[in-house]
Each structure stands twice: as structure tokens, then as C-alpha cells.
XYZ file of C-alpha atoms in Angstrom:
323
model
C 45.123 124.045 13.700
C 47.117 123.134 16.785
C 48.322 120.006 18.547
C 46.526 118.995 21.735
C 45.735 116.082 24.012
C 42.046 115.340 23.484
C 39.793 113.399 25.861
C 37.695 111.214 23.606
C 35.615 109.683 26.419
C 35.718 108.910 30.122
C 38.209 106.207 31.048
C 41.926 105.633 31.441
C 44.825 106.877 29.361
C 43.489 104.949 26.362
C 40.866 107.719 26.160
C 43.559 110.335 25.431
C 44.478 111.148 21.842
C 47.230 113.573 20.834
C 46.193 115.050 17.502
C 45.496 118.201 15.518
C 42.432 120.215 16.510
C 41.086 123.717 15.730
C 42.680 126.620 17.572
C 40.499 128.442 20.114
C 39.179 131.896 19.298
C 39.875 134.606 21.844
C 36.942 136.397 23.474
C 36.973 140.006 24.772
C 38.716 140.202 28.140
C 40.791 137.123 27.375
C 44.346 136.410 26.337
C 45.230 133.953 23.595
C 48.339 132.187 24.847
C 50.944 130.063 23.123
C 51.509 127.366 25.746
C 55.167 126.378 26.053
C 54.639 124.066 29.029
C 51.863 122.694 31.193
C 51.785 120.085 33.944
C 49.779 117.183 35.324
C 47.699 117.420 38.489
C 45.581 114.663 40.079
C 42.429 116.549 39.116
C 43.282 115.874 35.449
C 43.126 112.091 35.691
C 40.197 112.292 38.100
C 38.211 114.226 35.494
C 39.274 111.743 32.806
C 38.268 108.832 35.062
C 34.805 110.319 35.483
C 35.010 111.433 39.102
C 33.517 114.820 38.204
C 30.722 113.666 35.901
C 28.294 115.645 38.052
C 30.070 118.796 36.859
C 30.777 117.908 33.227
C 27.982 115.556 32.230
C 28.069 112.614 29.834
C 31.373 113.497 28.172
C 34.581 114.894 29.662
C 35.932 118.298 28.647
C 37.762 117.927 25.320
C 41.084 119.391 26.525
C 42.275 119.140 30.132
C 45.146 120.856 31.919
C 45.144 123.696 34.425
C 48.714 124.976 34.688
C 50.308 126.896 31.850
C 53.336 129.022 31.097
C 53.683 130.652 27.726
C 53.630 133.750 25.561
C 50.702 136.040 24.764
C 49.599 135.824 21.129
C 46.555 138.112 21.243
C 45.083 140.524 23.802
C 42.662 143.437 24.079
C 44.283 146.763 23.257
C 43.583 147.902 26.835
C 44.977 144.749 28.472
C 47.972 144.996 30.791
C 49.471 142.147 28.743
C 50.370 142.418 25.095
C 51.644 139.980 22.440
C 55.098 138.697 23.312
C 54.666 138.920 27.095
C 55.588 135.831 29.101
C 52.757 134.777 31.406
C 51.691 131.962 33.702
C 48.344 131.003 35.151
C 45.669 128.455 35.955
C 42.628 127.750 33.823
C 39.205 127.564 35.476
C 38.271 123.912 35.924
C 34.538 124.606 35.996
C 34.774 126.229 32.551
C 36.711 123.448 30.812
C 33.598 122.400 28.926
C 33.609 125.736 27.057
C 37.244 126.845 27.365
C 40.175 124.603 26.343
C 42.606 123.497 29.009
C 46.366 123.862 28.831
C 47.332 120.446 27.438
C 47.501 122.078 24.026
C 49.726 124.386 22.019
C 47.287 127.273 22.482
C 44.811 128.134 25.218
C 42.755 131.162 26.162
C 42.247 132.566 29.630
C 40.645 135.593 31.257
C 43.296 138.297 31.443
C 42.356 139.057 35.062
C 43.445 135.538 36.102
C 46.904 135.693 34.476
C 50.157 137.018 35.919
C 53.584 137.854 34.545
C 55.808 134.776 34.602
C 58.713 134.795 37.098
C 61.753 135.994 35.179
C 64.130 133.533 36.825
C 62.147 130.441 35.792
C 62.052 128.454 32.569
C 58.664 127.761 30.989
C 58.799 124.210 32.347
C 59.581 125.378 35.883
C 56.873 128.036 35.784
C 54.251 125.593 34.501
C 54.835 123.336 37.501
C 53.733 125.958 40.023
C 50.275 127.553 39.560
C 47.852 124.949 40.927
C 50.096 123.570 43.671
C 51.371 127.032 44.529
C 47.895 128.539 44.745
C 46.699 125.571 46.799
C 49.513 125.973 49.311
C 49.251 129.767 49.398
C 45.484 129.918 49.808
C 45.626 127.173 52.452
C 48.381 128.590 54.641
C 47.886 132.319 54.087
C 44.145 132.799 53.542
C 42.681 129.917 55.568
C 45.234 129.197 58.295
C 46.571 132.776 58.459
C 49.953 131.306 59.327
C 52.136 133.502 61.552
C 55.904 133.575 62.198
C 56.912 131.201 64.976
C 53.993 128.832 64.489
C 54.413 125.108 63.818
C 53.004 123.383 60.743
C 52.627 119.701 59.895
C 52.473 118.835 56.188
C 51.084 115.346 55.601
C 52.393 114.400 52.156
C 55.316 116.806 52.109
C 57.123 115.298 49.098
C 54.401 115.751 46.473
C 53.630 118.763 44.331
C 51.561 120.690 46.875
C 53.574 119.429 49.844
C 56.984 120.625 48.663
C 55.675 124.107 47.874
C 53.801 124.189 51.210
C 56.975 123.358 53.142
C 58.930 126.115 51.403
C 56.097 128.610 51.807
C 55.700 127.864 55.521
C 59.422 128.391 56.051
C 59.314 131.649 54.090
C 56.510 132.792 56.405
C 58.659 132.088 59.453
C 57.092 128.829 60.630
C 58.745 125.556 61.624
C 57.679 122.491 59.660
C 57.098 118.824 60.451
C 56.908 116.841 57.231
C 55.321 113.423 56.738
C 56.481 111.184 53.881
C 58.217 107.875 53.205
C 61.860 107.282 54.124
C 62.669 107.264 50.409
C 61.724 110.931 50.145
C 63.232 112.084 53.439
C 66.172 113.854 51.793
C 64.006 115.896 49.418
C 61.759 116.877 52.336
C 64.732 118.077 54.361
C 66.118 119.924 51.356
C 62.772 121.699 50.956
C 63.098 122.961 54.523
C 61.437 120.487 56.887
C 62.763 120.795 60.441
C 61.591 117.264 61.232
C 60.492 114.402 58.984
C 58.221 111.556 60.086
C 58.300 108.291 58.125
C 54.648 107.223 58.085
C 55.680 103.644 57.253
C 57.742 103.317 60.435
C 55.851 105.485 62.915
C 52.135 105.729 63.627
C 51.491 109.370 62.914
C 48.469 109.571 65.195
C 50.492 108.265 68.159
C 53.057 111.044 67.828
C 53.197 113.621 70.618
C 52.836 116.635 68.353
C 51.461 120.043 69.070
C 51.108 122.025 65.883
C 49.217 125.170 64.996
C 48.373 123.997 61.481
C 47.785 120.406 60.306
C 47.907 120.519 56.490
C 46.555 117.254 55.087
C 47.664 117.087 51.467
C 47.103 113.314 51.335
C 43.584 113.649 52.708
C 43.613 110.499 54.860
C 42.909 112.165 58.212
C 40.264 114.435 59.732
C 39.912 117.058 62.432
C 38.525 114.359 64.720
C 41.540 112.065 64.234
C 44.224 114.752 64.612
C 42.560 117.247 66.933
C 44.657 116.031 69.879
C 47.782 117.117 67.972
C 46.499 120.629 67.334
C 46.960 123.677 69.517
C 43.719 124.815 71.221
C 43.114 127.362 68.452
C 44.737 125.229 65.748
C 43.633 124.750 62.169
C 43.185 121.545 60.140
C 43.310 121.863 56.337
C 42.264 119.188 53.833
C 42.453 119.520 50.038
C 40.915 116.115 49.228
C 37.893 115.343 51.443
C 36.117 118.610 50.855
C 32.561 117.978 52.065
C 33.342 116.077 55.277
C 36.081 118.551 56.173
C 33.750 121.516 55.666
C 31.351 120.322 58.371
C 33.763 118.682 60.825
C 34.284 121.876 62.859
C 30.607 121.751 63.819
C 31.121 118.541 65.792
C 34.540 119.241 67.304
C 34.459 119.510 71.126
C 37.288 122.082 71.077
C 35.333 124.959 69.618
C 38.340 127.154 68.760
C 39.881 124.464 66.547
C 38.807 124.902 62.942
C 38.864 122.772 59.820
C 38.912 124.114 56.289
C 38.287 122.358 52.994
C 40.436 124.155 50.455
C 38.835 124.837 47.076
C 41.677 126.368 45.083
C 40.729 129.290 42.862
C 42.661 130.982 40.040
C 44.004 134.309 41.311
C 46.374 136.729 39.603
C 47.093 138.509 42.893
C 48.055 135.262 44.639
C 50.222 134.315 41.655
C 51.927 137.695 41.984
C 52.771 136.905 45.619
C 54.165 133.526 44.557
C 56.178 135.229 41.821
C 57.692 137.577 44.388
C 58.650 134.661 46.649
C 60.247 132.878 43.693
C 62.157 135.980 42.649
C 63.430 136.323 46.239
C 64.653 132.726 46.160
C 62.188 131.527 48.818
C 60.334 129.092 46.530
C 61.955 126.629 44.138
C 59.885 124.407 41.812
C 60.612 120.691 42.110
C 60.132 118.697 38.901
C 60.358 114.920 38.802
C 60.248 114.638 35.021
C 59.411 116.570 31.861
C 57.376 114.696 29.225
C 56.805 115.759 25.613
C 53.129 116.192 24.725
C 53.180 112.953 22.724
C 53.957 111.059 25.960
C 51.251 112.678 28.084
C 49.599 109.289 28.713
C 52.765 108.144 30.504
C 52.636 111.270 32.668
C 49.024 110.492 33.605
C 49.998 106.951 34.599
C 52.865 108.208 36.741
C 50.665 110.788 38.467
C 48.039 108.133 39.163
C 50.639 106.085 41.057
C 50.600 108.773 43.788
C 54.353 108.342 44.186
C 55.612 111.409 42.383
C 58.193 113.676 43.991
C 57.317 117.195 42.943
C 55.620 117.785 39.600
C 55.270 116.149 36.199
C 55.576 118.711 33.423
C 54.357 118.584 29.820
C 56.544 120.352 27.262
C 54.825 121.529 24.096
C 56.340 120.982 20.635
C 57.931 123.827 18.682
C 56.092 122.939 15.488
C 53.228 125.431 15.801
C 52.558 127.259 12.544
C 52.479 131.059 13.162
C 49.089 132.742 13.214
């Protein structure tokens, strides 16, 4: 048996129950991982709330949680990872019905999606990175193809994705305009923003900005609303409004401006790039608070407030009985 946060039904945090449940059995090609830490992402409470019923059906997946950092318990003999190795990764959301998430003492994950954990990070720090790091990396590197000397705007620069995106853009040689509240101005500047706009004091759409990449982490704009702030061949990225963003380029009068809806995907190679940036000191995880597993409902409530600075991490208990 193992301890886990179970989703008993769709709803709010009252639908979560921390209890004992059977351990998962590893399949060929997978790793069985002792999770030391996980984290909360908005997709977790959106699944719990029922926003993705079309994907999961009448009942939510039993165990949520994408990010994990932990130690390999079991692996194929031919795997590049073996028991005792420290790893980090991101579970596949679409497979949560059949594969347990990371809000548990043990999870299993395809070996090809897992990477060696950055040596300089604690389990809690490492668990805060995978989803937000992959989102920022795949957005700025794969979609926007960000180049040194370009200018990036990050709308929502003080959240989990935003703070990693700012640091990543700076590591890639770009200048960064961050958008957040005045309360979070200092953390945005510390992350590397060259300029910070307080959206509560200034109308963002009235600003005379010319940026190469408009990264909308909040998801409250569109290519149509911000196109005048983009360079002629600029790129608008949205990680929230996926369908409308996917088609907006078709109707944009400036044909060289593009919009991309970012569907983040687990990737060991992208995690390896993030690990290298962390080891070089270019990326630093930002954690607002670490919650024990028994208090995961409080972490969900805090995440739902949409006022977090950085990430909310879940630390697993040390009470697991050895296999």
C-alpha cells in the first residue's frame, strides 16, 4: 500500500481524500518511482472541477499530479535508469485514467519521458519545474524560436510559468518586459525582467511596445488585441485559450505574424536542456510554499486563487514501507 491523494468525484477540494491505496505495478518500458515531491498546477484543479470531462468521462482520474522528483525503485534491466537513481519528470495527462499521477508516494512513468534530476536541486525544487519549465521551453524555443537580441513580453510573469519564462528568455539572450501586479514587481525584477508593467495601473494594450514575442501566460489577450504591439514577423503565444489561438493567425491582416497555442508535452530531451540551464545557474526554481501531502487541499485552494508567486510544492511523507 501507499499514501496518495485520491479524487473521489468531480468537485472542489472536498472531493480529495488522502488515504492508503494499492501501489501501482510497473509495466515493461516504465520506471517505478518513489515520489519525494510533486507540485500543483492549474490543470490539476481544472481536472478535479470537471473542466476536462470530455477527456476523462464520468469520473475524474483517481490520482492527479504531473510533476515529480524522486528515486527509481524498479526499472527494466536495459533501462538507462536503475534503482537508486534520482529522476524528475512529467506524467502524461491523457493517460491519468490508467496511470497514477504524482500526488502519491509511488508513481510509474515511461522511462523515455524521464530525465536525471538536476544535482544542485532538492527534491522539492526539482518537483516545481517540469510542467512550467517544459511549457516555457517549448513555447519560447520550439514555437517562437527565440533569438538573442529579441524582445519578449511575458503577461503573467510572476506565476509558475512566467518566472521560468523570464529566466529562460534572459538565458537565451533576449530582453524581457514583464506584466504583473505592483506587489510582485520585485520578484519579477529579480527573475530578470528589464521592465515591469503594473497591469492595475497601466492599460497594457495602450502601451507603445514593439516586441518579437508576446507570451500570454494569463490567457486574457489574443493576436488580434496585441498584434499592434508585435514586430511584423512577431509571434503570439497562449497557453490557456488553445482553440481560438490556434486559428487566429488565419484572420490576422499581417500575414507574417503568427499565433501558437502551446500544448505542453512530456519530453526527456527538453528536460535535459532545462537541467543543463539549471546546472549552469541560468534557471532558479521559485517556490511560494511547500505543503505536506496531508494538506494538499489547502494547496489546491491557494492555486485556485490565481495569486501564487512561483510554485506550490507537495512534499511526500517518509513513512513508506520498503518494497
